[in-house]
Amino acid sequence: MTIRDNDMIERYLYAVTRHLPAKQRDDVAEELRTLISDMLEERCGSMPPAQKDVRVVLTELGTPGEMVRKYTADENACLIGQPYYAQYLYVLKIVLACVAGGMLVAGALSLATGTQGGVLGGVLEGIGSLIAALVFAFAFVTALFAFFSHRGIDVEVMGSLDDLPPVPRETRNPARGDAVVGIVFSIVGAVVLLLFPDVLNALSHRSDGMRLEPFNAEAIRASAWVIIAWTVVCVGAESFKLVEGRYTKRLLAVTLVSDLVVAVLAVFWLTNFHLVDAQAIVQAMQSSGLALEGPVLWAVSNVQVAFCGFIVVALVIDAVDSIVKTARNSRI
Amino acid sequence: MDRNDIVSSMVLELRRGTLVMLVLSRLREPAYGYALVKSLADHGIPIEANTLYPLMRRLESQGLLESKWDHGGSKPRKYYRTTSEGLRVLSEVEEQWQVLCGGVNALLRVAVDGSGGEDAGGSGYGHADESDRPGSVSCCSDDSDGNGGGVQ
C-alpha cells in the first residue's frame, strides 16, 4: 500500500470520526482501519492493493456522511424533533406574522404622521428594522423550541389510559386559542414600544392644537431590555401553553412563574423609568374642558403607578383564571 | 417504484428486524466485526459492515455486548461477545420470534390454501402456547448449532 493510499484511508477515517463524540473517535478509527485492511486483503489477496482498490473498498463502505449517520442514528441529532416540529412551525408563523404585521402597520403610521424624516429614508430604515426583527423572532422561537425538544419537556400525555386527555367541549382546545392571542398581543405591543415609540406621541393631539408628547421616547428606548425580557417571558410561557395544549398542573406552574416575573418586570419598569409625562396629559385634558378631580385626577397624575396597579391586577386575574381552568380541567 | 424495489425494501425490513437477534446469537462466542459479516453472509444474510459496526457499538452501550481489543495478532482486532444480560434478552426475544414465526407461517399457509376462517392461524404475539402448534413452524425451527432463530 502506498503512502498516498494510506493517506486516503486516514483522511476517510478522519472525515468519519471527527463528527463522532471525542471519546469514541480513536476506538472507531482503529476498528475501521482494521476493517478496511481486512476488506483490502480479501479483495487483493497477497497482492499489494492499488489506489483503485482502496477507492473501491471505501466506496463499498459508504461515504463518510453515511457512516456518520449510521454511527449517530440513535442520537437525537435534530434541532427540533417531533412532536415539537409541527408546533414550532405553527408558533413561528404566528410570531413572524405578528412581527411583520405590527412593524408594517407601525411603520406606515410613522410615515403617515411624519415622525420619520423622509419617505425614502423611512422606508429603507423600516425594511432594515423589519428584517432584523424577523431574524430575531426566528432565532428566539427556534431556540425556545430547541430547548423544549432537547430538555425533555414531555408533551406525551397519553402514557396510560388514566392520562387520556378529555375531548374538549369547544371545537378547538381553549388553551391553544388563549396562547395564540397571548403571543399576538405580546409581540405587537413590544414591536410598537420598541421600534416606534414616536408613533404614540404622533397619535396624541390636544384639542387646542398645541403639541402634545405624553410618551418619553428616550426613556422607552433606554428601557428596551425590560420590554424584551417581558416579551420573551410572555411568548415563552404562551408557547409552552401551545405545546401543552390543555390546562395542566405544570402549565399552571409555568403560568404562575411567568406572571410573577412579568409583575416584577412591570413594577421595576414603571417605577424606575419616567415613561409618561403625566402633567402634559393632565394639561391636555384640562385644555379640552375635562374637569378632573378625585380618584380620576390622581390616576391621571400618577398614570405610571395606576398602570402598574392595573397590570398587577390583570396578572392576578390571569393567575386565578389559570387556577380555575386547571381545576376544571382536572375534574373532567 | 417497481416490483423488485418493493420486494427488496420489504426483505430489507425483515432482515433489519432480525439482525439484533442474530448478532446476539452469533456472538455467544467472541468474534470481531468483519468475521461476523462473513459468517452472516455465509448463512445467506448479507449485511453491510457500515450497518453492523455501528449496531455492535450501540448494543455494547446498552450492555448487551462487551468488547476487548486483541493486539496480539498481525493487526489489532476488537472482539465482541454477548454479555449475560444480552443472553437473557436474546432468550426472551427468541421465544417471541418463535411465536411470531408460527403465527406468520400459519397465516401465510391459510392464505395460500384459501381455507380462511378466523381460527385458522395463530394470533401470534405474546401467546407462547401457540408456538408449538404442530407443523406451524417452517422457517424458525431450532438451530442445530445452538445459535437459535437463524434464518437459513
XYZ file of C-alpha atoms in Angstrom:
484
model
C 0.000 0.000 0.000
C 1.445 3.375 -0.955
C 1.632 6.327 1.362
C -0.936 8.089 -0.785
C -3.437 5.238 -0.451
C -2.807 5.138 3.246
C -3.323 8.872 3.318
C -6.706 8.421 1.636
C -7.703 5.869 4.282
C -6.558 8.154 7.082
C -8.408 11.083 5.550
C -11.514 8.902 5.256
C -11.234 7.841 8.899
C -10.720 11.433 9.983
C -13.753 12.551 7.953
C -15.881 9.922 9.711
C -14.614 10.213 13.264
C -14.399 13.977 13.562
C -18.205 14.104 13.727
C -18.376 11.473 16.469
C -18.064 12.079 20.224
C -14.410 12.697 21.130
C -14.145 9.682 23.436
C -15.206 7.311 20.636
C -13.015 8.655 17.856
C -9.788 6.690 18.401
C -11.651 3.459 19.062
C -13.859 3.738 15.980
C -10.897 4.769 13.798
C -8.836 1.786 14.967
C -11.690 -0.620 14.370
C -12.478 0.761 10.899
C -8.780 0.752 9.992
C -8.622 -2.977 10.663
C -11.889 -3.496 8.780
C -10.565 -1.651 5.717
C -7.372 -3.688 5.890
C -9.422 -6.927 6.020
C -11.547 -5.831 3.062
C -8.437 -4.944 1.050
C -6.840 -8.308 1.873
C -9.948 -10.106 0.729
C -10.036 -8.120 -2.483
C -6.350 -8.241 -3.368
C -5.155 -11.413 -1.661
C -1.382 -11.385 -1.406
C -1.052 -8.579 -3.977
C -0.457 -5.092 -2.595
C -3.625 -3.021 -3.019
C -3.593 -0.267 -5.615
C -5.214 3.111 -5.172
C -8.158 1.876 -7.212
C -8.703 -0.966 -4.730
C -8.672 1.454 -1.843
C -11.261 3.583 -3.607
C -13.473 0.559 -4.282
C -13.305 -0.608 -0.672
C -14.014 2.836 0.751
C -16.890 3.284 -1.694
C -18.276 -0.071 -0.621
C -18.013 1.006 2.988
C -20.053 4.134 2.277
C -19.444 7.859 2.196
C -18.165 9.469 5.412
C -21.515 11.196 5.758
C -23.330 7.874 5.506
C -21.025 6.341 8.112
C -21.551 9.241 10.494
C -25.323 8.951 10.095
C -25.173 5.245 10.928
C -22.947 5.769 13.956
C -25.176 8.536 15.264
C -28.529 7.087 14.170
C -29.822 6.605 17.708
C -28.845 10.027 18.911
C -31.296 12.871 18.941
C -29.330 14.748 16.310
C -32.003 17.081 15.017
C -32.501 20.525 16.487
C -36.260 20.228 16.905
C -37.751 16.756 16.632
C -41.341 15.621 16.508
C -43.818 16.210 18.041
C -42.393 19.680 18.620
C -41.681 20.456 14.982
C -45.317 20.864 13.949
C -45.973 23.181 16.887
C -42.736 25.032 16.227
C -43.877 25.792 12.678
C -47.261 26.901 13.987
C -45.802 29.290 16.573
C -43.164 30.525 14.135
C -45.828 31.506 11.604
C -47.797 33.397 14.258
C -44.753 35.180 15.639
C -43.345 36.142 12.238
C -46.755 37.300 11.044
C -47.217 39.397 14.191
C -43.776 40.944 13.960
C -44.127 41.715 10.262
C -47.718 42.927 10.584
C -47.067 45.032 13.665
C -43.993 46.649 12.157
C -45.672 47.316 8.819
C -48.656 48.974 10.489
C -46.492 50.973 12.878
C -44.117 51.920 10.030
C -46.995 53.084 7.854
C -48.353 55.127 10.752
C -44.991 56.723 11.420
C -44.687 57.671 7.739
C -48.223 58.996 7.631
C -47.798 61.011 10.796
C -44.473 62.391 9.613
C -42.393 61.215 12.579
C -39.751 59.898 10.168
C -37.506 62.230 8.204
C -38.001 61.499 4.526
C -40.268 58.922 2.951
C -37.415 57.022 1.239
C -35.230 57.099 4.338
C -38.135 55.991 6.466
C -38.977 53.092 4.153
C -35.365 51.913 3.983
C -34.969 52.175 7.735
C -38.247 50.330 8.181
C -37.163 47.480 5.881
C -33.891 47.162 7.771
C -35.681 47.063 11.110
C -38.220 44.575 9.746
C -35.510 42.142 8.602
C -33.618 42.457 11.885
C -36.793 41.905 13.890
C -37.815 38.866 11.807
C -34.357 37.330 12.234
C -34.515 37.939 15.979
C -38.022 36.457 16.199
C -36.972 33.417 14.147
C -33.903 32.861 16.323
C -35.881 33.245 19.532
C -38.677 30.836 18.581
C -36.169 28.317 17.215
C -34.051 28.471 20.373
C -37.160 28.142 22.537
C -38.430 25.014 20.776
C -34.932 23.531 20.571
C -34.906 23.892 24.365
C -38.324 22.218 24.645
C -37.174 19.426 22.353
C -33.826 18.722 23.974
C -34.592 19.313 27.629
C -37.327 16.742 27.805
C -40.373 18.963 28.073
C -42.526 15.904 27.680
C -45.644 16.582 25.637
C -46.731 12.972 25.535
C -49.727 12.944 27.845
C -51.134 9.635 26.679
C -48.724 7.353 28.536
C -51.556 5.457 30.201
C -55.311 5.245 29.959
C -55.571 7.383 33.108
C -53.795 10.236 31.322
C -56.022 10.351 28.256
C -56.922 13.989 27.578
C -60.616 14.864 27.686
C -62.399 15.682 24.459
C -62.667 19.485 24.518
C -66.192 20.860 24.513
C -65.198 23.588 22.133
C -64.165 22.796 18.591
C -60.641 23.938 19.428
C -58.714 23.498 22.602
C -59.187 26.635 24.740
C -55.540 26.698 25.835
C -54.397 26.828 22.235
C -56.589 29.806 21.368
C -55.569 31.654 24.553
C -51.915 31.045 23.740
C -52.224 32.438 20.216
C -53.934 35.594 21.499
C -51.249 35.990 24.169
C -48.413 35.677 21.653
C -50.023 38.144 19.237
C -50.586 40.791 21.939
C -47.108 40.396 23.429
C -45.322 40.795 20.126
C -47.417 43.602 18.692
C -47.087 45.560 21.942
C -43.340 45.038 22.080
C -42.886 45.994 18.414
C -44.756 49.271 18.842
C -42.993 50.177 22.085
C -39.525 49.197 20.956
C -39.402 50.425 17.399
C -41.978 53.140 17.069
C -42.427 54.952 20.389
C -42.681 58.235 18.448
C -45.877 56.962 16.829
C -47.579 57.000 20.216
C -46.814 60.699 20.525
C -47.782 61.392 16.913
C -51.191 59.852 17.558
C -51.768 62.133 20.565
C -53.358 65.522 19.943
C -54.517 68.369 22.093
C -57.875 69.878 21.290
C -56.336 73.354 21.174
C -53.845 72.252 18.525
C -50.755 72.605 20.735
C -48.036 69.942 20.532
C -48.573 67.003 22.898
C -45.917 64.399 23.617
C -47.150 62.327 26.531
C -44.660 59.489 25.994
C -40.968 59.798 26.742
C -39.494 58.013 23.706
C -35.956 58.237 25.103
C -36.928 56.552 28.357
C -38.817 53.842 26.454
C -35.760 53.202 24.286
C -33.474 53.209 27.330
C -35.636 50.557 28.973
C -35.771 48.367 25.856
C -34.185 45.419 27.676
C -37.106 45.330 30.134
C -39.588 45.247 27.244
C -37.597 42.496 25.516
C -37.369 40.453 28.716
C -41.100 40.943 29.276
C -41.891 39.792 25.740
C -39.543 36.801 25.927
C -41.143 35.609 29.174
C -44.671 36.078 27.794
C -44.011 34.390 24.435
C -42.105 31.582 26.179
C -44.972 30.897 28.578
C -47.602 31.115 25.818
C -45.559 28.788 23.591
C -45.438 26.271 26.421
C -49.209 26.633 26.705
C -49.435 25.888 22.987
C -47.192 22.831 23.341
C -49.127 21.555 26.335
C -52.452 22.046 24.562
C -54.610 21.989 27.691
C -54.639 23.353 31.211
C -52.446 21.048 33.278
C -50.746 21.456 36.625
C -47.336 22.022 35.107
C -48.820 24.623 32.719
C -50.293 26.282 35.792
C -46.844 26.315 37.400
C -45.294 27.891 34.279
C -48.106 30.462 34.109
C -47.758 31.430 37.779
C -43.985 31.795 37.477
C -44.244 33.863 34.268
C -46.962 36.057 35.843
C -44.704 36.663 38.825
C -41.707 37.517 36.631
C -43.812 39.838 34.461
C -45.206 41.532 37.583
C -41.684 42.154 38.888
C -40.587 43.491 35.481
C -43.665 45.718 35.207
C -43.201 47.194 38.690
C -39.495 47.739 38.004
C -40.190 49.296 34.586
C -42.950 51.628 35.678
C -41.303 52.780 38.898
C -37.737 53.277 37.631
C -38.287 54.931 34.256
C -40.091 58.195 33.549
C -42.048 56.828 30.604
C -45.107 59.091 30.557
C -45.397 62.863 31.068
C -48.424 62.835 33.371
C -48.534 66.621 33.693
C -48.772 67.028 29.912
C -51.736 64.652 29.856
C -53.459 66.466 32.727
C -52.953 69.799 31.000
C -54.179 68.419 27.666
C -57.333 67.035 29.273
C -57.990 70.262 31.152
C -57.477 72.282 27.953
C -60.213 70.228 26.320
C -62.614 71.191 29.110
C -62.463 67.985 31.140
C -62.646 68.763 34.828
C -60.528 66.128 36.551
C -60.968 65.572 40.247
C -60.816 62.921 42.904
C -59.529 59.466 42.050
C -59.544 60.173 38.307
C -57.222 63.166 38.774
C -54.952 61.040 40.974
C -54.914 58.220 38.422
C -54.065 60.516 35.522
C -51.479 62.445 37.576
C -49.869 59.161 38.652
C -50.533 57.288 35.436
C -47.487 55.023 35.740
C -48.376 53.916 39.257
C -52.003 53.437 38.199
C -50.938 51.450 35.139
C -48.614 49.383 37.304
C -51.527 48.550 39.606
C -53.667 47.735 36.580
C -51.068 45.277 35.273
C -50.638 43.591 38.645
C -54.415 43.203 38.966
C -54.581 41.807 35.414
C -51.824 39.318 36.239
C -53.629 38.252 39.416
C -56.807 37.734 37.355
C -54.791 35.711 34.827
C -53.331 33.579 37.627
C -56.752 32.985 39.192
C -58.218 32.247 35.746
C -55.478 29.676 35.130
C -56.056 28.059 38.534
C -59.807 27.804 37.857
C -59.316 26.387 34.347
C -56.747 23.885 35.632
C -59.057 22.772 38.435
C -61.962 22.482 35.976
C -59.800 20.564 33.514
C -58.641 18.106 36.176
C -62.258 17.394 37.168
C -63.356 16.470 33.647
C -41.154 2.038 -7.524
C -41.239 -1.230 -9.467
C -41.958 -4.648 -8.009
C -38.298 -5.566 -7.465
C -37.704 -2.406 -5.478
C -40.763 -3.081 -3.335
C -39.636 -6.654 -2.675
C -36.087 -5.508 -1.858
C -37.407 -2.916 0.523
C -39.640 -5.426 2.309
C -36.875 -8.020 2.565
C -34.571 -5.354 3.952
C -37.129 -4.516 6.628
C -37.467 -8.197 7.531
C -33.698 -8.564 7.825
C -33.398 -5.410 9.875
C -35.893 -6.750 12.375
C -33.924 -9.938 12.939
C -30.425 -8.504 12.852
C -30.033 -7.706 16.552
C -31.214 -11.184 17.464
C -28.741 -12.765 15.057
C -25.842 -10.652 16.298
C -26.554 -11.515 19.929
C -26.834 -15.162 18.956
C -23.647 -15.351 16.866
C -21.623 -13.505 19.477
C -22.099 -16.149 22.123
C -18.563 -16.878 21.053
C -16.245 -13.855 20.745
C -15.794 -12.562 17.194
C -14.625 -9.392 15.510
C -16.844 -7.377 13.212
C -15.659 -8.474 9.809
C -15.703 -12.149 10.818
C -19.348 -11.695 11.792
C -20.085 -10.021 8.444
C -18.628 -13.058 6.662
C -20.369 -15.507 8.959
C -23.780 -13.955 8.364
C -23.138 -13.735 4.616
C -22.254 -17.442 4.586
C -25.697 -18.128 6.057
C -27.418 -16.113 3.316
C -27.773 -12.952 5.348
C -25.662 -10.260 3.693
C -25.149 -7.309 5.987
C -23.174 -4.171 5.266
C -20.185 -3.585 7.521
C -21.297 0.017 7.903
C -24.549 -1.251 9.393
C -23.081 -3.950 11.625
C -20.233 -1.982 13.190
C -22.393 0.887 14.489
C -25.008 -1.648 15.612
C -22.468 -3.591 17.679
C -21.319 -0.344 19.274
C -24.905 0.534 20.195
C -25.539 -2.921 21.647
C -22.357 -2.527 23.677
C -23.550 0.818 25.038
C -26.812 -0.907 26.031
C -24.852 -3.523 27.953
C -25.864 -6.383 25.658
C -22.372 -6.829 24.205
C -18.915 -6.411 25.672
C -15.707 -5.886 23.742
C -11.991 -6.401 24.162
C -9.097 -5.350 21.985
C -6.627 -8.044 20.940
C -3.252 -6.619 19.934
C -1.530 -9.990 19.754
C -2.180 -10.718 16.064
C -0.933 -9.184 12.832
C -3.359 -6.289 13.308
C -5.354 -5.038 16.289
C -8.817 -6.546 16.459
C -11.775 -5.683 18.614
C -13.614 -8.804 19.710
C -17.238 -8.606 20.791
C -19.108 -11.052 22.956
C -22.707 -11.209 24.189
C -23.000 -10.392 27.886
C -25.096 -12.402 30.330
C -27.721 -9.642 30.127
C -27.568 -9.900 26.320
C -28.165 -13.638 26.561
C -31.195 -13.114 28.767
C -32.576 -10.565 26.299
C -31.846 -12.931 23.431
C -33.662 -15.748 25.163
C -36.827 -13.700 25.551
C -36.662 -12.231 22.048
C -36.032 -15.664 20.574
C -39.095 -17.000 22.323
C -41.187 -14.202 20.804
C -39.579 -14.866 17.426
C -40.707 -18.497 17.513
C -44.235 -17.426 18.378
C -44.203 -14.834 15.631
C -42.907 -17.277 13.027
C -45.507 -19.845 13.991
C -48.307 -17.357 13.597
C -46.966 -15.856 10.401
C -46.386 -19.242 8.766
C -49.837 -20.447 9.746
C -51.444 -17.312 8.361
C -49.422 -17.461 5.144
C -50.383 -21.092 4.667
C -54.033 -20.234 5.219
C -53.763 -17.532 2.572
C -52.213 -19.959 0.081
C -54.654 -22.792 0.868
C -57.580 -20.389 0.711
C -59.232 -22.135 3.632
C -59.791 -18.897 5.522
C -61.516 -18.823 8.865
C -60.894 -16.747 11.940
C -59.385 -19.582 13.916
C -57.161 -20.970 11.214
C -53.992 -19.075 12.140
C -52.267 -18.310 15.388
C -52.908 -14.874 16.773
C -49.188 -14.619 17.362
C -47.702 -12.081 19.724
C -47.498 -12.915 23.377
C -49.212 -16.316 23.265
C -46.407 -18.777 23.767
C -48.830 -21.688 23.854
C -49.440 -21.297 20.139
C -45.786 -21.519 19.182
C -45.708 -25.270 19.458
C -48.627 -25.824 17.133
C -47.722 -28.894 15.051
C -46.484 -28.076 11.615
C -46.795 -24.344 12.035
C -43.075 -23.584 12.106
C -41.220 -23.844 8.870
C -38.653 -21.039 8.857
C -37.955 -20.908 12.550
C -37.144 -24.457 13.517
C -34.482 -24.913 16.151
C -30.925 -24.360 15.090
C -28.840 -27.465 15.070
C -25.729 -25.468 16.057
C -27.466 -23.934 19.022
C -27.385 -20.410 17.712
C -31.127 -20.207 17.774
C -33.532 -18.451 15.490
C -31.289 -18.333 12.462
C -32.951 -17.811 9.121
C -31.178 -20.317 6.977
